[in-house]
mmCIF file of N, CA and C in Angstrom:
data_model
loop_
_atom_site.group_PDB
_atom_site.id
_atom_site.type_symbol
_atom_site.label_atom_id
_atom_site.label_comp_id
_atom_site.label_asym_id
_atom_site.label_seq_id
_atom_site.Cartn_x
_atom_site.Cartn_y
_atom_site.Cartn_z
ATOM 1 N N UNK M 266 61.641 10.471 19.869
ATOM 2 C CA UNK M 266 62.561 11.043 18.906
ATOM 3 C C UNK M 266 61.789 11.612 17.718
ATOM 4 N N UNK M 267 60.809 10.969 17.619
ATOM 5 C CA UNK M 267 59.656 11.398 16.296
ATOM 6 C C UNK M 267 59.795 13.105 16.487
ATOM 7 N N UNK M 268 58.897 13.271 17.424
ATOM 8 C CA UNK M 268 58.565 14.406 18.088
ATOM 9 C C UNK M 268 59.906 15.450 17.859
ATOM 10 N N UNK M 269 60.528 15.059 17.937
ATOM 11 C CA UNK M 269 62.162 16.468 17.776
ATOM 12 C C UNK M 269 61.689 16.449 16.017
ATOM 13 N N UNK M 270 62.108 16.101 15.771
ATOM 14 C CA UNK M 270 61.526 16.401 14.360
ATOM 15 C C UNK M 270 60.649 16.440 13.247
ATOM 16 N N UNK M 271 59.217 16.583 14.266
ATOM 17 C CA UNK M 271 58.392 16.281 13.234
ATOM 18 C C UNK M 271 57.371 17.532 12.713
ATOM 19 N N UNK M 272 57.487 17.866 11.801
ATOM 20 C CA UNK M 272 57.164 19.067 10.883
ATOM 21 C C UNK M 272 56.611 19.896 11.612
ATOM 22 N N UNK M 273 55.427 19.655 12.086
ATOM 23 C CA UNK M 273 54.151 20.539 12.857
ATOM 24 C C UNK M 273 54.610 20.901 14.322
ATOM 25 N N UNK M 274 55.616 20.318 14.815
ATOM 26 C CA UNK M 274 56.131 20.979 16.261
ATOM 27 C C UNK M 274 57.668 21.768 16.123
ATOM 28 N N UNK M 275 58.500 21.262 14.962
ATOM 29 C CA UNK M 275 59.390 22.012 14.583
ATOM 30 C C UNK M 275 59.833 23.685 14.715
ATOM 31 N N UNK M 276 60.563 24.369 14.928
ATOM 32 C CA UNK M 276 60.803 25.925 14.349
ATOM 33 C C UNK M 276 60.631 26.022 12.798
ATOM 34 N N UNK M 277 59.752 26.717 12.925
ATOM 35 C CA UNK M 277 59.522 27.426 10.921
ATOM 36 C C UNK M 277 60.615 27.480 10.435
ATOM 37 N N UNK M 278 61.610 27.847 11.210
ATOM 38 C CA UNK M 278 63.054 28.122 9.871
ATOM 39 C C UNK M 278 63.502 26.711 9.836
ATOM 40 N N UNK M 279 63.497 25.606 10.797
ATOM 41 C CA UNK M 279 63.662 24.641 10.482
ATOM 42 C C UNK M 279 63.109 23.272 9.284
ATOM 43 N N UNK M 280 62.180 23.994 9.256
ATOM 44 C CA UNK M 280 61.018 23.013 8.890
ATOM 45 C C UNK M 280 61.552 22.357 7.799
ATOM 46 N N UNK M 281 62.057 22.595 6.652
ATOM 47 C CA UNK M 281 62.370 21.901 5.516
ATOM 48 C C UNK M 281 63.422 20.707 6.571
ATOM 49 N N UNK M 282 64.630 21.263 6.962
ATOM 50 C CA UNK M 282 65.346 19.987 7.669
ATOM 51 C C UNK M 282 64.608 19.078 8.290
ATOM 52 N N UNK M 283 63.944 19.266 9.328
ATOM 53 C CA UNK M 283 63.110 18.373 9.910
ATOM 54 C C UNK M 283 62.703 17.604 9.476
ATOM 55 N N UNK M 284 61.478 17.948 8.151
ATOM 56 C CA UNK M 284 60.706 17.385 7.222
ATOM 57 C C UNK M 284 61.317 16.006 6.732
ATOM 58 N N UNK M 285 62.722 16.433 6.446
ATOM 59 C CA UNK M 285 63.368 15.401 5.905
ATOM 60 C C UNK M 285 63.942 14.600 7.284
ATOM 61 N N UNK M 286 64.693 14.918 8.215
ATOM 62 C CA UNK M 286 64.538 13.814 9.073
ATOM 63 C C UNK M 286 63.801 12.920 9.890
ATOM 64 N N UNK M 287 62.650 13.442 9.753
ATOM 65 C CA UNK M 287 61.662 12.993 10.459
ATOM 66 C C UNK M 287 60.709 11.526 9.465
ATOM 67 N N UNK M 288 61.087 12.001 8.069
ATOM 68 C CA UNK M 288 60.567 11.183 6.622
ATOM 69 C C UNK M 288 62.090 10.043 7.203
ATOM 70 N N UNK M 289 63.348 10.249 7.364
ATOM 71 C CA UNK M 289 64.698 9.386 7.093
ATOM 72 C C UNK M 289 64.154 8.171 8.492
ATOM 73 N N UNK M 290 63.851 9.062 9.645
ATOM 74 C CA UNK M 290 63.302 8.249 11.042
ATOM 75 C C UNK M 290 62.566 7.304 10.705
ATOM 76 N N UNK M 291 61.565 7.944 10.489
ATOM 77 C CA UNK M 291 59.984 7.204 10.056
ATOM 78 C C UNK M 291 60.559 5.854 9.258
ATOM 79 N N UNK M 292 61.216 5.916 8.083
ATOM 80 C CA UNK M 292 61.254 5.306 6.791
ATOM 81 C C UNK M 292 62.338 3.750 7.529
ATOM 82 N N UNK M 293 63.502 4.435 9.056
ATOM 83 C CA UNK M 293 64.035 3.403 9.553
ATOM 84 C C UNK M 293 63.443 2.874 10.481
ATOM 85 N N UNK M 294 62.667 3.158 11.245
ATOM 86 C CA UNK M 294 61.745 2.582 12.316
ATOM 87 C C UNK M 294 60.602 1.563 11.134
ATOM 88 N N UNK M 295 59.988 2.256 10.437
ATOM 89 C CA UNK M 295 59.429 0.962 9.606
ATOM 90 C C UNK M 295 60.238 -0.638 9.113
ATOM 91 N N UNK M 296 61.968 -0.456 8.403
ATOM 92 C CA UNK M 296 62.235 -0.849 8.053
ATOM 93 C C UNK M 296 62.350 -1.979 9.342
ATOM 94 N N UNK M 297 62.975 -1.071 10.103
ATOM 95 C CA UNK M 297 63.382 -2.246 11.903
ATOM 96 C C UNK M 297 61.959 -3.162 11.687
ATOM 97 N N UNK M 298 60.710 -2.395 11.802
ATOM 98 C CA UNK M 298 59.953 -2.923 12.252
ATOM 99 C C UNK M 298 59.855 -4.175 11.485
ATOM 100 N N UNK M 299 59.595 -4.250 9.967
ATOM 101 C CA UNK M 299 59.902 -5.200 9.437
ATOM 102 C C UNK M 299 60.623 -6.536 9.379
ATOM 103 N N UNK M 300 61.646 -5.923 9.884
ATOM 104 C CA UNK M 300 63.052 -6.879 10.411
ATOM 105 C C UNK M 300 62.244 -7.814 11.042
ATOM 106 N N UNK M 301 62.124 -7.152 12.110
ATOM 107 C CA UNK M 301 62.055 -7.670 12.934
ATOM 108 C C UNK M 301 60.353 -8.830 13.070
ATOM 109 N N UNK M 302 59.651 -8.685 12.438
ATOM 110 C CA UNK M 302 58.325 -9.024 12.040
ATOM 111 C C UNK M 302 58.944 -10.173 11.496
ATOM 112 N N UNK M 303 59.538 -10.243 10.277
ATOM 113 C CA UNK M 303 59.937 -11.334 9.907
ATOM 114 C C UNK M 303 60.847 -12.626 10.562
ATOM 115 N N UNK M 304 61.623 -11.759 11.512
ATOM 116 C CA UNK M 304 62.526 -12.622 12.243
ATOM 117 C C UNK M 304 61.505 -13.096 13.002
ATOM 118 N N UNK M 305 60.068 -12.891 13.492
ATOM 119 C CA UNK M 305 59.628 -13.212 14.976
ATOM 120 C C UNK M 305 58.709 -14.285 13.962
ATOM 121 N N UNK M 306 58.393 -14.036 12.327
ATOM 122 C CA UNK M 306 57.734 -15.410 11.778
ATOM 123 C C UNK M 306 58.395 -16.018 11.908
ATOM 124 N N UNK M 307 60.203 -16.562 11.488
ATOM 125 C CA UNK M 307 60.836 -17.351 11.276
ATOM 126 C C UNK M 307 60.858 -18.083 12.577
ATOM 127 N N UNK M 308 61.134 -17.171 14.079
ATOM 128 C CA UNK M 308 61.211 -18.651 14.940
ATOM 129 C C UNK M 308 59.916 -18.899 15.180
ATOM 130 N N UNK M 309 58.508 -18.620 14.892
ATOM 131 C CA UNK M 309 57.517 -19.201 15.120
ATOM 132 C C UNK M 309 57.517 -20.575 14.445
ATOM 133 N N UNK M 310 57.488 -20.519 13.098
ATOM 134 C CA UNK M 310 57.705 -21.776 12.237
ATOM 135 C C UNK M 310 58.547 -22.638 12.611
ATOM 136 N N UNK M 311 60.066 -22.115 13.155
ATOM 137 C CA UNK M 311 60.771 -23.054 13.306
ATOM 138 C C UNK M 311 60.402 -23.804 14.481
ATOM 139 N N UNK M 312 59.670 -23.335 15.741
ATOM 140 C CA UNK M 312 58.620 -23.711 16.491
ATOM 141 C C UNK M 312 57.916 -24.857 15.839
ATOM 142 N N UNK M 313 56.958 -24.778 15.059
ATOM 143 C CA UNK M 313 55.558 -25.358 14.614
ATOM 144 C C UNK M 313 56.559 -26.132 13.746
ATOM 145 N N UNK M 314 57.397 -26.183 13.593
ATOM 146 C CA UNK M 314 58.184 -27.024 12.266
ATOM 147 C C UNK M 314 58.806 -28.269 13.560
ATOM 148 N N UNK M 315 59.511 -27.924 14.012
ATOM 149 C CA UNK M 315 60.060 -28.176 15.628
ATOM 150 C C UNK M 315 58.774 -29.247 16.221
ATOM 151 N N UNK M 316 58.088 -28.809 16.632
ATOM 152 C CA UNK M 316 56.923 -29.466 17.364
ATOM 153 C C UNK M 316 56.354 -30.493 17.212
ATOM 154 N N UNK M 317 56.250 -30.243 15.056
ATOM 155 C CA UNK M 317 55.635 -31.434 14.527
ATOM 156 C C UNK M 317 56.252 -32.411 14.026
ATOM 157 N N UNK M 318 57.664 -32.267 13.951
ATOM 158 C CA UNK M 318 58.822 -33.287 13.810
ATOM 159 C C UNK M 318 58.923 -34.478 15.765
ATOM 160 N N UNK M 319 58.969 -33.594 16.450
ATOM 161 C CA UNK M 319 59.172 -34.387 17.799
ATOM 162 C C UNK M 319 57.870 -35.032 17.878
ATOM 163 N N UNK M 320 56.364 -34.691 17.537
ATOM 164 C CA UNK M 320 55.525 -35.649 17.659
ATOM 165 C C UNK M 320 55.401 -36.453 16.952
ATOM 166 N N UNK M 321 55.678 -36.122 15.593
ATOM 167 C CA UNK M 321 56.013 -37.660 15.263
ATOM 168 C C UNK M 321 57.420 -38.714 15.299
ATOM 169 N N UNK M 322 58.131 -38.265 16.066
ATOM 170 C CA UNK M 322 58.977 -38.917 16.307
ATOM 171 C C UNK M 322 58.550 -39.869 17.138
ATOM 172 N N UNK M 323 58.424 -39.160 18.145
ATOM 173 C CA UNK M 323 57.590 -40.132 19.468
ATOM 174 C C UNK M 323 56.406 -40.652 19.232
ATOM 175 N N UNK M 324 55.827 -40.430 18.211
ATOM 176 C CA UNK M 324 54.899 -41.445 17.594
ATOM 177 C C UNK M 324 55.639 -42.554 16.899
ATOM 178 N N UNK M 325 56.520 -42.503 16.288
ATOM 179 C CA UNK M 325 57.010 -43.620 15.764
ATOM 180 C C UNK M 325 58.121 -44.744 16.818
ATOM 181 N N UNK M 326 58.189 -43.868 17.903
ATOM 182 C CA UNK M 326 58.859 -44.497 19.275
ATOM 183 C C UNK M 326 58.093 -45.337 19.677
ATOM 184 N N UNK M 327 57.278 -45.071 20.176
ATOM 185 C CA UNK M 327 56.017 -45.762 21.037
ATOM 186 C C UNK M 327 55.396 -46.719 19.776
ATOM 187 N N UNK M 328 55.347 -46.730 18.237
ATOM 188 C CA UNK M 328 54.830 -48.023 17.748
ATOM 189 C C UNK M 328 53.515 -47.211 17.360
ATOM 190 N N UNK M 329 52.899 -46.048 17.814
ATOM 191 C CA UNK M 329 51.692 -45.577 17.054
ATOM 192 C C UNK M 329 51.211 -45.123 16.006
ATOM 193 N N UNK M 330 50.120 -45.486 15.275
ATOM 194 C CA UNK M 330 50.157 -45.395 13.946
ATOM 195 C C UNK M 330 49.014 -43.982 14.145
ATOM 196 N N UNK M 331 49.577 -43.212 12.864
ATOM 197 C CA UNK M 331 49.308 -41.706 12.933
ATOM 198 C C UNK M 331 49.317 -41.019 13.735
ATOM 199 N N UNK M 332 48.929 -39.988 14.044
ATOM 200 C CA UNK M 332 48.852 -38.539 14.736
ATOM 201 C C UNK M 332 47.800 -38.611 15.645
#
């Protein structure tokens, strides 16, 4: 989709429109990307947050002292 509008492959009479949709694309594909970057930290942690709660659980099951 870049490509349909991006300045240098555009029609000359187009070019100012483009310019700008291709800047509106760009500017939402970053934002997604973001999104989504952050959402993929959050279930990592909740992972590693997750993980280190059940081992010590079952450390404190079994009677073992520390990790």
């Amino acid at each position: 989709m870049s490509l349909q509008y991006h300045p240098d492959v555009c029609d000359p009479s187009m070019k100012e429109e483009s310019t700008m949709m291709f800047i509106q694309r760009n500017a939402a594909y970053k934002t997604s990307d973001t999104t989504m970057t952050r959402w993929e930290e959050q279930i990592l942690e909740l992972k590693r947050s997750w993980g280190s709660r059940m081992r010590t659980r079952n450390s404190q099951e079994q009677g073992c002292v520390g990790n």
